Each structure stands twice: as structure tokens, then as C-alpha cells.
Amino acid sequence: MNRPPFHPSIALIVGVISVSTAAVLVKLADATPASIIANYRLLFAFAIMAPFVLIKYRSEFKLISRHDWVLSIFAGIFLAFHFILWFESLNYTSVASSVVLVTLQPIFGFIGTYIFFRERFAAGAIISMIIAITGSIIIGWGDFQIGGMALFGDILALLGAIMITAYFLFGQNARKRLSLMTYTFIVYGISTFTLFIYNLVLGYSFSGYPAQDWWIFLALAIIPTFLGHTLFNWALRWLSTSVISMSILFEPIGASILAYYILGEKITWTQWLGGMIVIFGLVLFIISTSKKLKMTFSKKE
């Protein structure tokens, strides 16, 4: 394996800071509907990728099976609704609550693998899930004290976490047979089209938004998408999945700090307490499931 051009930990730091900007950027574009923001984020990301993918990976499209196309289409649809629900949640609840609850995705992912693939739960995974869910209940209870709309935003964020779980479950098999660039390009294209239809049905305008919001659309496509998730995927070549997963848990902390300084959002004691419990539960969950994976691999060897 070739040596990386720079230390992978630098990629993780830049990646965490980059993904932490997403929720704040969405809140700054408050004059634009959530689904329009999502539409242009993915459209710009798709357009930026298009020249590179169509030149270097064009031949790969001919080899994609019908089954993989179906899986990728469903993955793209679920990704679109993840962004709709998560971005919409930010209109009702705080950045801290929304991002922490969306970060529960690994829990929903493990539940999904149990339902669809009959993967068994380890005792540590069950305990950690209970801890994380307890934290989310504390956040929800605290936000309900603030107002019913804040709780509604929390529910939307949780639904967004379920949608991104479905995206991963549908895409994981297709991803094994397709290159990262080709798969991502297809999924972004499907998501963009899904969001276009969704906005068309709701009658939202695709133009007439403030100049600042257009810059935010572009920033969302570049910073959290390419400087965030792309760097995480690059770092996977040198670092374990559990290390990447652990680093992503810093997103709620980074997003909350940015929201405090940029948006002036204060964090309530229930958000602090619930958020720390959720992150603690997720850390335990990742540790317990990563140990299980190591045991499985060692047995196969």
C-alpha cells in the first residue's frame, strides 16, 4: 500500500470540521425551502463530478447490472428524503438537537441489518442502544419544554436518520461492485431528480432566491460533501471503519460550536446532557460492534 500524501488524521480533522458546517449553512439559507436547498446541494455536487466521472469511469456504466441499477435508484430516493427531512428539521429545532439525533444512524442501521439480514445483537450493542435512545429521549423532553415545534423538528431529524439508514442498506450491495465515484455519481443524480419532482409537485420556485443562498448551495456541495464525506472515504484506505465512525461522532460537537458563534444558538442543559449520553452510547455501540466484526474476520481466516 502506497504511503498517503499527508497523515490520514489531518483528513479526519478537516472532514469533521467540513461536515459540521452543513447544518449551520442550511440555517443561514432561511429564505429558501429545505427541499430546494437539498436539490441544489446535490445538483451542484453532481455537476462538479460529471466531467471527471464521464471521462474516467464512462466504461463502467455499461457493466452495471439491472439489479445494481434498482438498488442505486432506491438508495438515491432515500438519500433525497434524508436531506428533505433533516434540512426541514432545522426549521423547527436547534442545530445541536438535529445533528445529534441524525447521528443515531448507526443504531438504526444495526436494527435494519437485524430485520433484513437477521444479524444478531451482541449484549454490548443492546446496552449501548438503550443508552443512546435514553439520551435522545432527554433531548426530546427538553425540546418539548421549549415548544411543540422543537419536538416536531426532533422527530423529523430522527426520520432523517432512518432515511439515511435505508440509503446505506440499499446501497451497500451495489457499492461492493461499483467504484466509489460511479456509485456516488449515480446516487446523486437520482437524488437530484427525486428532489426536482418533489419540488415541482409542491410548487416551489427554482429561482428568485437571495444571492447569499446560491453561494450557500455551492458551499454545501463543496465543503460538507467533497471536503467532508469524500475525505472520510479517502481515509478508509489507511484507517479502520471504527476510527472513521468515531471521528464522525464529533460532528454534533463541531456543529453546536459553530451554531453558537455564527447563529447565536445557546445549548440547553437537556441538550448537553442528552447529547453527551447519545455520543457515549454511540461510542460504546461502535466499540462493541467493531469487536464483533474482528471476531468474525478472524474466524474466517
Coordinates of C-alpha atoms in Angstrom, one line a residue:
M1 CA 0.0 0.0 0.0
N2 CA 1.4 3.4 -1.0
R3 CA 2.1 6.0 1.7
P4 CA -0.5 8.7 1.9
P5 CA 0.4 12.2 0.7
F6 CA -0.4 13.5 4.2
H7 CA -1.3 11.9 7.5
P8 CA -4.9 10.5 7.5
S9 CA -5.6 12.1 10.8
I10 CA -5.4 15.5 9.0
A11 CA -8.1 14.3 6.6
L12 CA -10.3 13.3 9.6
I13 CA -9.9 16.7 11.3
V14 CA -10.7 18.6 8.0
G15 CA -13.6 16.1 7.3
V16 CA -15.2 16.6 10.7
I17 CA -14.9 20.4 10.5
S18 CA -16.4 20.3 7.0
V19 CA -19.4 18.1 7.8
S20 CA -20.0 20.2 10.9
T21 CA -20.8 23.2 8.7
A22 CA -23.8 21.6 6.9
A23 CA -26.5 22.3 9.5
V24 CA -25.3 25.9 10.0
L25 CA -25.2 26.6 6.3
V26 CA -28.7 25.3 5.9
K27 CA -30.0 27.5 8.7
L28 CA -28.3 30.5 7.1
A29 CA -30.3 29.9 3.9
D30 CA -33.6 30.6 5.8
A31 CA -35.2 32.3 2.8
T32 CA -35.2 29.0 0.8
P33 CA -37.4 25.9 1.3
A34 CA -35.4 22.9 2.8
S35 CA -36.1 20.7 -0.3
I36 CA -34.8 23.4 -2.6
I37 CA -31.6 23.7 -0.6
A38 CA -31.2 19.9 -0.8
N39 CA -31.9 19.9 -4.5
Y40 CA -29.2 22.5 -5.4
R41 CA -26.7 20.9 -3.0
L42 CA -26.9 17.6 -4.8
L43 CA -27.3 19.2 -8.3
F44 CA -24.1 21.2 -7.9
A45 CA -22.2 18.2 -6.5
F46 CA -23.5 16.1 -9.4
A47 CA -22.4 18.8 -11.9
I48 CA -19.0 19.1 -10.3
M49 CA -18.4 15.3 -10.6
A50 CA -19.9 14.9 -14.1
P51 CA -16.8 15.8 -16.2
F52 CA -14.4 13.6 -14.2
V53 CA -16.8 10.6 -13.9
L54 CA -17.9 10.7 -17.6
I55 CA -14.3 10.8 -18.8
K56 CA -12.6 8.4 -16.5
Y57 CA -15.4 6.0 -15.5
R58 CA -17.7 6.1 -18.5
S59 CA -17.0 2.4 -19.5
E60 CA -18.2 1.2 -16.1
F61 CA -21.7 2.3 -16.8
K62 CA -22.1 -0.5 -19.4
L63 CA -21.2 -3.1 -16.9
I64 CA -23.8 -2.2 -14.3
S65 CA -26.4 -4.9 -13.8
R66 CA -30.1 -4.2 -13.7
H67 CA -30.1 -5.3 -10.0
D68 CA -27.5 -2.7 -9.1
W69 CA -29.4 0.0 -11.0
V70 CA -32.5 -0.8 -9.0
L71 CA -30.6 -0.7 -5.7
S72 CA -28.9 2.5 -6.6
I73 CA -32.2 4.1 -7.6
F74 CA -33.7 3.3 -4.3
A75 CA -30.6 4.5 -2.5
G76 CA -30.8 7.8 -4.3
I77 CA -34.5 8.2 -3.4
F78 CA -33.9 7.5 0.3
L79 CA -30.9 9.9 0.3
A80 CA -33.2 12.7 -1.2
F81 CA -35.7 12.2 1.6
H82 CA -33.0 12.1 4.2
F83 CA -32.0 15.6 3.1
I84 CA -35.6 16.8 3.0
L85 CA -36.4 15.6 6.5
W86 CA -33.1 16.7 8.1
F87 CA -33.0 20.1 6.5
E88 CA -36.6 20.6 7.3
S89 CA -36.0 19.7 11.0
L90 CA -33.6 22.7 11.2
N91 CA -36.5 25.0 10.6
Y92 CA -38.0 23.8 13.9
T93 CA -35.3 22.7 16.3
S94 CA -31.7 23.7 17.1
V95 CA -28.6 22.6 15.3
A96 CA -27.4 20.7 18.4
S97 CA -30.6 18.6 18.7
S98 CA -31.0 18.0 15.0
V99 CA -27.4 16.9 14.4
V100 CA -27.2 14.7 17.5
L101 CA -30.4 12.8 16.5
V102 CA -29.3 12.3 12.9
T103 CA -26.1 10.9 14.2
L104 CA -28.2 8.0 15.7
Q105 CA -28.0 6.4 12.2
P106 CA -25.6 3.6 13.2
I107 CA -28.3 2.4 15.7
F108 CA -31.0 2.3 13.1
G109 CA -28.5 0.7 10.7
F110 CA -27.9 -2.2 13.1
I111 CA -31.7 -2.6 13.7
G112 CA -32.1 -2.7 9.9
T113 CA -29.5 -5.4 9.5
Y114 CA -31.3 -7.5 12.1
I115 CA -34.7 -7.1 10.4
F116 CA -33.5 -7.7 6.8
F117 CA -30.3 -9.8 7.3
R118 CA -31.1 -11.5 10.7
E119 CA -27.8 -10.3 12.1
R120 CA -27.8 -11.0 15.9
F121 CA -27.4 -8.3 18.5
A122 CA -24.5 -8.6 20.9
A123 CA -25.2 -7.7 24.6
G124 CA -22.9 -4.7 24.4
A125 CA -24.8 -3.4 21.3
I126 CA -28.2 -3.7 23.0
I127 CA -26.9 -1.8 26.1
S128 CA -25.3 0.9 24.1
M129 CA -28.5 1.3 22.0
I130 CA -30.6 1.7 25.2
I131 CA -28.1 4.4 26.4
A132 CA -28.2 6.3 23.1
I133 CA -32.0 6.1 22.9
T134 CA -32.2 7.4 26.5
G135 CA -30.1 10.4 25.5
S136 CA -32.4 11.1 22.6
I137 CA -35.5 11.0 24.9
I138 CA -33.8 13.5 27.2
I139 CA -33.2 15.8 24.2
G140 CA -36.8 15.4 23.0
W141 CA -38.2 16.0 26.5
G142 CA -36.1 19.2 26.9
D143 CA -37.2 20.5 23.4
F144 CA -40.8 19.7 24.2
Q145 CA -40.5 22.0 27.3
I146 CA -39.3 24.7 24.8
G147 CA -42.3 24.1 22.5
G148 CA -44.1 21.5 20.4
M149 CA -42.5 22.7 17.2
A150 CA -39.0 21.9 18.6
L151 CA -40.1 18.4 19.4
F152 CA -41.6 18.2 15.8
G153 CA -38.1 19.1 14.5
D154 CA -36.6 16.4 16.6
I155 CA -39.0 13.8 15.1
L156 CA -38.1 15.0 11.6
A157 CA -34.4 14.6 12.4
L158 CA -35.0 11.0 13.6
L159 CA -36.9 10.3 10.4
G160 CA -33.9 11.7 8.5
A161 CA -31.7 9.2 10.4
I162 CA -34.0 6.4 9.3
M163 CA -33.9 7.6 5.7
I164 CA -30.1 7.7 5.6
T165 CA -30.1 4.2 7.1
A166 CA -32.3 2.9 4.3
Y167 CA -29.9 4.6 1.8
F168 CA -26.9 2.7 3.3
L169 CA -28.9 -0.6 3.4
F170 CA -30.0 -0.4 -0.2
G171 CA -26.6 0.9 -1.5
Q172 CA -24.2 -1.4 0.4
N173 CA -24.5 -4.3 -2.1
A174 CA -24.3 -2.2 -5.2
R175 CA -21.3 -0.3 -3.7
K176 CA -19.4 -3.6 -3.5
R177 CA -19.5 -3.9 -7.3
L178 CA -19.2 -0.3 -8.4
S179 CA -16.4 2.2 -7.9
L180 CA -17.0 4.9 -5.3
M181 CA -17.1 7.7 -7.9
T182 CA -19.5 5.9 -10.2
Y183 CA -21.9 4.9 -7.4
T184 CA -21.9 8.3 -5.8
F185 CA -22.4 10.0 -9.2
I186 CA -25.5 7.8 -9.9
V187 CA -26.9 8.2 -6.4
Y188 CA -26.5 12.0 -6.5
G189 CA -28.2 12.1 -10.0
I190 CA -31.2 10.0 -8.8
S191 CA -31.5 12.1 -5.6
T192 CA -31.3 15.4 -7.7
F193 CA -34.1 14.1 -10.0
T194 CA -36.2 12.9 -7.0
L195 CA -35.9 16.3 -5.3
F196 CA -36.7 18.1 -8.6
I197 CA -40.0 16.1 -8.9
Y198 CA -40.7 16.7 -5.2
N199 CA -40.3 20.5 -5.5
L200 CA -42.2 20.5 -8.7
V201 CA -45.2 18.8 -7.1
L202 CA -45.1 21.2 -4.1
G203 CA -44.9 24.2 -6.5
Y204 CA -41.7 25.6 -5.1
S205 CA -39.8 28.0 -7.3
F206 CA -36.4 27.1 -8.6
S207 CA -35.2 30.7 -8.8
G208 CA -35.6 34.1 -7.2
Y209 CA -33.6 33.3 -4.0
P210 CA -31.1 35.8 -2.5
A211 CA -27.6 35.8 -3.9
Q212 CA -26.3 34.7 -0.5
D213 CA -28.3 31.5 -0.6
W214 CA -26.9 30.5 -4.0
W215 CA -23.4 30.7 -2.5
I216 CA -24.6 28.6 0.4
F217 CA -25.9 25.9 -2.1
L218 CA -22.5 25.8 -3.7
A219 CA -20.8 25.7 -0.3
L220 CA -22.9 22.8 0.8
A221 CA -21.9 20.9 -2.4
I222 CA -18.2 21.6 -1.8
I223 CA -17.5 21.8 1.9
P224 CA -19.5 19.0 3.7
T225 CA -19.9 16.9 0.6
F226 CA -16.4 16.8 -1.0
L227 CA -14.2 18.1 1.8
G228 CA -16.2 16.1 4.3
H229 CA -17.6 12.8 3.2
T230 CA -15.0 12.3 0.3
L231 CA -12.1 12.8 2.8
F232 CA -13.7 10.2 5.1
N233 CA -13.9 7.7 2.2
W234 CA -10.3 8.5 1.2
A235 CA -9.1 7.9 4.8
L236 CA -10.8 4.5 4.8
R237 CA -7.8 3.3 2.8
W238 CA -5.5 3.8 5.7
L239 CA -7.8 3.8 8.8
S240 CA -10.3 1.3 10.1
T241 CA -14.1 1.9 9.8
S242 CA -14.4 2.1 13.5
V243 CA -11.9 5.0 13.6
I244 CA -13.8 6.9 10.9
S245 CA -17.1 6.2 12.7
M246 CA -15.7 7.5 16.0
S247 CA -14.4 10.7 14.3
I248 CA -17.8 11.4 12.7
L249 CA -19.3 11.5 16.3
F250 CA -17.5 14.8 16.7
E251 CA -19.9 16.4 14.1
P252 CA -22.6 17.3 16.7
I253 CA -19.9 18.9 18.8
G254 CA -18.4 20.9 15.9
A255 CA -21.9 21.8 14.6
S256 CA -23.0 23.0 18.0
I257 CA -19.9 25.2 18.5
L258 CA -20.4 26.7 15.0
A259 CA -24.1 27.3 15.7
Y260 CA -23.2 29.1 19.0
Y261 CA -20.7 31.5 17.4
I262 CA -22.4 32.0 14.0
L263 CA -26.1 31.7 14.8
G264 CA -26.1 32.6 18.5
E265 CA -27.8 29.3 19.4
K266 CA -27.4 28.5 23.1
I267 CA -27.4 24.9 24.2
T268 CA -29.8 23.9 27.0
W269 CA -28.8 21.6 29.8
T270 CA -31.0 18.9 28.4
Q271 CA -29.3 19.1 25.0
W272 CA -25.9 19.0 26.7
L273 CA -26.9 16.0 28.9
G274 CA -28.8 14.2 26.2
G275 CA -26.2 14.8 23.6
M276 CA -23.4 13.5 25.7
I277 CA -25.4 10.4 26.6
V278 CA -26.1 9.8 22.9
I279 CA -22.5 10.2 21.9
F280 CA -21.4 8.0 24.8
G281 CA -23.9 5.3 23.8
L282 CA -22.7 5.5 20.1
V283 CA -19.1 5.2 21.2
L284 CA -19.9 2.0 23.2
F285 CA -22.0 0.8 20.2
I286 CA -19.2 1.3 17.7
I287 CA -16.7 -0.4 20.0
S288 CA -19.0 -3.4 20.7
T289 CA -19.9 -3.9 17.0
S290 CA -16.3 -3.4 15.8
K291 CA -15.2 -6.2 18.2
K292 CA -17.8 -8.4 16.7
L293 CA -16.6 -7.7 13.2
K294 CA -13.0 -8.5 14.2
M295 CA -14.1 -11.9 15.7
T296 CA -16.0 -12.7 12.5
F297 CA -13.0 -11.9 10.3
S298 CA -10.6 -13.9 12.5
K299 CA -12.9 -17.0 12.3
K300 CA -13.0 -16.8 8.5
E301 CA -9.2 -16.6 8.4

